[in-house]
Tab-separated table of C-alpha atoms in Angstrom:
chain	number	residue	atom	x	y	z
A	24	UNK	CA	-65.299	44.821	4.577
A	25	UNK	CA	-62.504	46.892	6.162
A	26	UNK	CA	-64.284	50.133	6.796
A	27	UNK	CA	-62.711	53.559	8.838
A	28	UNK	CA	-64.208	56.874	9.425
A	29	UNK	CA	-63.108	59.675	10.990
A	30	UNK	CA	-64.507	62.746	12.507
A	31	UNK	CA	-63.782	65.855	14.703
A	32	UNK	CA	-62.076	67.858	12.304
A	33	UNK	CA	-63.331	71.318	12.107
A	34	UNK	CA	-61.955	74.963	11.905
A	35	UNK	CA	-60.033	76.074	14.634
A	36	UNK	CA	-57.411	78.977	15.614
A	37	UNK	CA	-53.934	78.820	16.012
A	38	UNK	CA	-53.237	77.795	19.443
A	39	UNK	CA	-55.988	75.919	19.600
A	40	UNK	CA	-56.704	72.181	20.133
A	41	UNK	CA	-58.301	69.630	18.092
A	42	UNK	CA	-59.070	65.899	18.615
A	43	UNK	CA	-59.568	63.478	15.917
A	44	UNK	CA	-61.730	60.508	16.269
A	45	UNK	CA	-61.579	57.141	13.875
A	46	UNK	CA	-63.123	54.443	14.113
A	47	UNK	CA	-62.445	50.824	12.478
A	48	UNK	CA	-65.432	48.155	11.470
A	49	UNK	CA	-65.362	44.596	9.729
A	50	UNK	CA	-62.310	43.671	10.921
A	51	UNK	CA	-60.421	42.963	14.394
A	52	UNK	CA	-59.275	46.680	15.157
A	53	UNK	CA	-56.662	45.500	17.990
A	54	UNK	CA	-54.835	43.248	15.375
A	55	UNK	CA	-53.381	46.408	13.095
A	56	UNK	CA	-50.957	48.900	14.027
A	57	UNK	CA	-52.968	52.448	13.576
A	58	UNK	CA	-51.389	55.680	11.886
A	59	UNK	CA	-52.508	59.063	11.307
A	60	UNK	CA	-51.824	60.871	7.874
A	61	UNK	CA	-52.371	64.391	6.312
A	62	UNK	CA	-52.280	66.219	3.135
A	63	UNK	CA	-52.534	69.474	2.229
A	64	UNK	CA	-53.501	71.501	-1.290
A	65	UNK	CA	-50.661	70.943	-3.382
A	66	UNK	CA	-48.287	68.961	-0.964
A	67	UNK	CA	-47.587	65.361	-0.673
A	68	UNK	CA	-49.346	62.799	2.140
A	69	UNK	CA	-47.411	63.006	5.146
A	70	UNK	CA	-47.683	60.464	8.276
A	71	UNK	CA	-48.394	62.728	10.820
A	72	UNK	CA	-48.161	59.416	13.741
A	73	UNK	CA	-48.584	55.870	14.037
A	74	UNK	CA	-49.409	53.326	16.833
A	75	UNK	CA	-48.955	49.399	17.438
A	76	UNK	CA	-51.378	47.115	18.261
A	77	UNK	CA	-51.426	47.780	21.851
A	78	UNK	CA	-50.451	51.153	22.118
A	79	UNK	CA	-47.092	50.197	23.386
A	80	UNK	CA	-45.169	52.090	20.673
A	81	UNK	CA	-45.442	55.909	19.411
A	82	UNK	CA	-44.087	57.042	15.909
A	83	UNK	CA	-44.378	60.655	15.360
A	84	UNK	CA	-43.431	63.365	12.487
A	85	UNK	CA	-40.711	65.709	13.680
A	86	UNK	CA	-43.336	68.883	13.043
A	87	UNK	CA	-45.905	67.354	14.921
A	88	UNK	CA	-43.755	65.971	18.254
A	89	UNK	CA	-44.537	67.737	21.686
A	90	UNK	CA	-47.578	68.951	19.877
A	91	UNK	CA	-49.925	65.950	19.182
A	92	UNK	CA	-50.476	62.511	20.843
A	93	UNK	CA	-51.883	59.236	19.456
A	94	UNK	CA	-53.440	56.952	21.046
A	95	UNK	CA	-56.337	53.990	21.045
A	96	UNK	CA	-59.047	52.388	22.529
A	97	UNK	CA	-59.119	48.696	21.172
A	98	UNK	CA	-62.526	47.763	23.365
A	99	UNK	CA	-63.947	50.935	21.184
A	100	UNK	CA	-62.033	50.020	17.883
A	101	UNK	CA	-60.770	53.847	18.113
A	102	UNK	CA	-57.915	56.145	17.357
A	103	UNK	CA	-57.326	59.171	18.358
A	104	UNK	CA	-55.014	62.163	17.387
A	105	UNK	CA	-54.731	64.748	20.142
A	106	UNK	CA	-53.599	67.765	18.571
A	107	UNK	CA	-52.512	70.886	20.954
A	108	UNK	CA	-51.103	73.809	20.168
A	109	UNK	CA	-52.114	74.162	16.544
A	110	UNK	CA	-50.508	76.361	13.574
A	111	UNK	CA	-51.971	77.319	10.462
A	112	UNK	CA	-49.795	74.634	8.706
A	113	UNK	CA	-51.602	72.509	10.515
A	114	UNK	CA	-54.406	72.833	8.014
A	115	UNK	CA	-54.788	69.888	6.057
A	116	UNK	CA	-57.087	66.578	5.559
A	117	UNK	CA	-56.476	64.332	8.005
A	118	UNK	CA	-56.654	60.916	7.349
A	119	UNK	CA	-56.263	57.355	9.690
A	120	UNK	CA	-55.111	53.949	8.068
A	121	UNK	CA	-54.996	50.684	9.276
A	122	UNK	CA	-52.078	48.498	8.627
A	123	UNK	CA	-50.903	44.599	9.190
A	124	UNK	CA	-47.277	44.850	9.288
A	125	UNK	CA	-44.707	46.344	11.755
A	126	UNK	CA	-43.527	49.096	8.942
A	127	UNK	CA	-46.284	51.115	9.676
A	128	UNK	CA	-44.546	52.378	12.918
A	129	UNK	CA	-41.990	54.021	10.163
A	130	UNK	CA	-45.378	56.464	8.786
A	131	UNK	CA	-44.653	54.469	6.112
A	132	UNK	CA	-47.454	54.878	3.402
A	133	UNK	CA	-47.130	52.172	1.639
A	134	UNK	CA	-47.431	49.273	4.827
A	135	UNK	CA	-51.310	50.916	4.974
A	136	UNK	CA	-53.618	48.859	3.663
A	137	UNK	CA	-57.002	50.425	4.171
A	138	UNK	CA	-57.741	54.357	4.161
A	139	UNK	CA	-60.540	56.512	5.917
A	140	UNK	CA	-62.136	58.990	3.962
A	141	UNK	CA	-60.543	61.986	5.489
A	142	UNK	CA	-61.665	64.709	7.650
A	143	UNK	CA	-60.684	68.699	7.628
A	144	UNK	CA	-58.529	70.334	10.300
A	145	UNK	CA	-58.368	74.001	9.251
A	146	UNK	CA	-56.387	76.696	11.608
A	147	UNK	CA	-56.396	80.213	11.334
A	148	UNK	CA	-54.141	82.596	12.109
């Protein structure tokens, strides 16, 4: 079964940098375009980035451009988020999804088919 777990969220201060770590099992990682999502107390899931199969194509939110950087390793079944330059609403949980069709490059939610459990980013001011 399609499994994902992340890690290397922590508490951090603003102005700091983070870098998140997921990685996919029981299926073939380089097949599914890759995105990054967050949500925070009381706000709606936003796709923070997104990646294609290869890494050949970027997607990222408007408050997150310049500051963070996606990327993956397919011989490690890994995806990273590279965040610099963090701001308190930065805090959220971070979560990476796996998806089959080319939507995902839009953040689109809904074209992600499986979901990690999450992990915490929180900054401080």
């Amino acid at each position: 079964q399609v499994q994902l777990v992340e890690s290397g969220g922590t508490s951090v201060q603003a102005g700091g940098s983070l870098r998140l770590s997921c990685v996919g099992s029981g299926y073939t990682f380089s097949t599914r375009y890759m995105g990054w999502f967050r949500q925070a107390p009381g706000k709606r899931r936003e796709g923070v980035a997104a990646i294609s199969t290869r890494g050949l194509s970027t997607n990222y939110a408007d408050s997150v451009k310049g500051r963070f950087t996606i990327s993956r390793d397919n011989a490690k079944n890994t995806v990273y988020l590279q965040m610099n330059s963090l701001k308190p609403e930065d805090t959220a949980t971070y979560y990476c999804a796996a998806s089959r069709t080319f939507g995902a490059l839009a953040r689109d939610e809904t074209s992600f088919d499986n979901w990690g459990q999450g992990t915490q980013v929180t900054v401080s001011s």
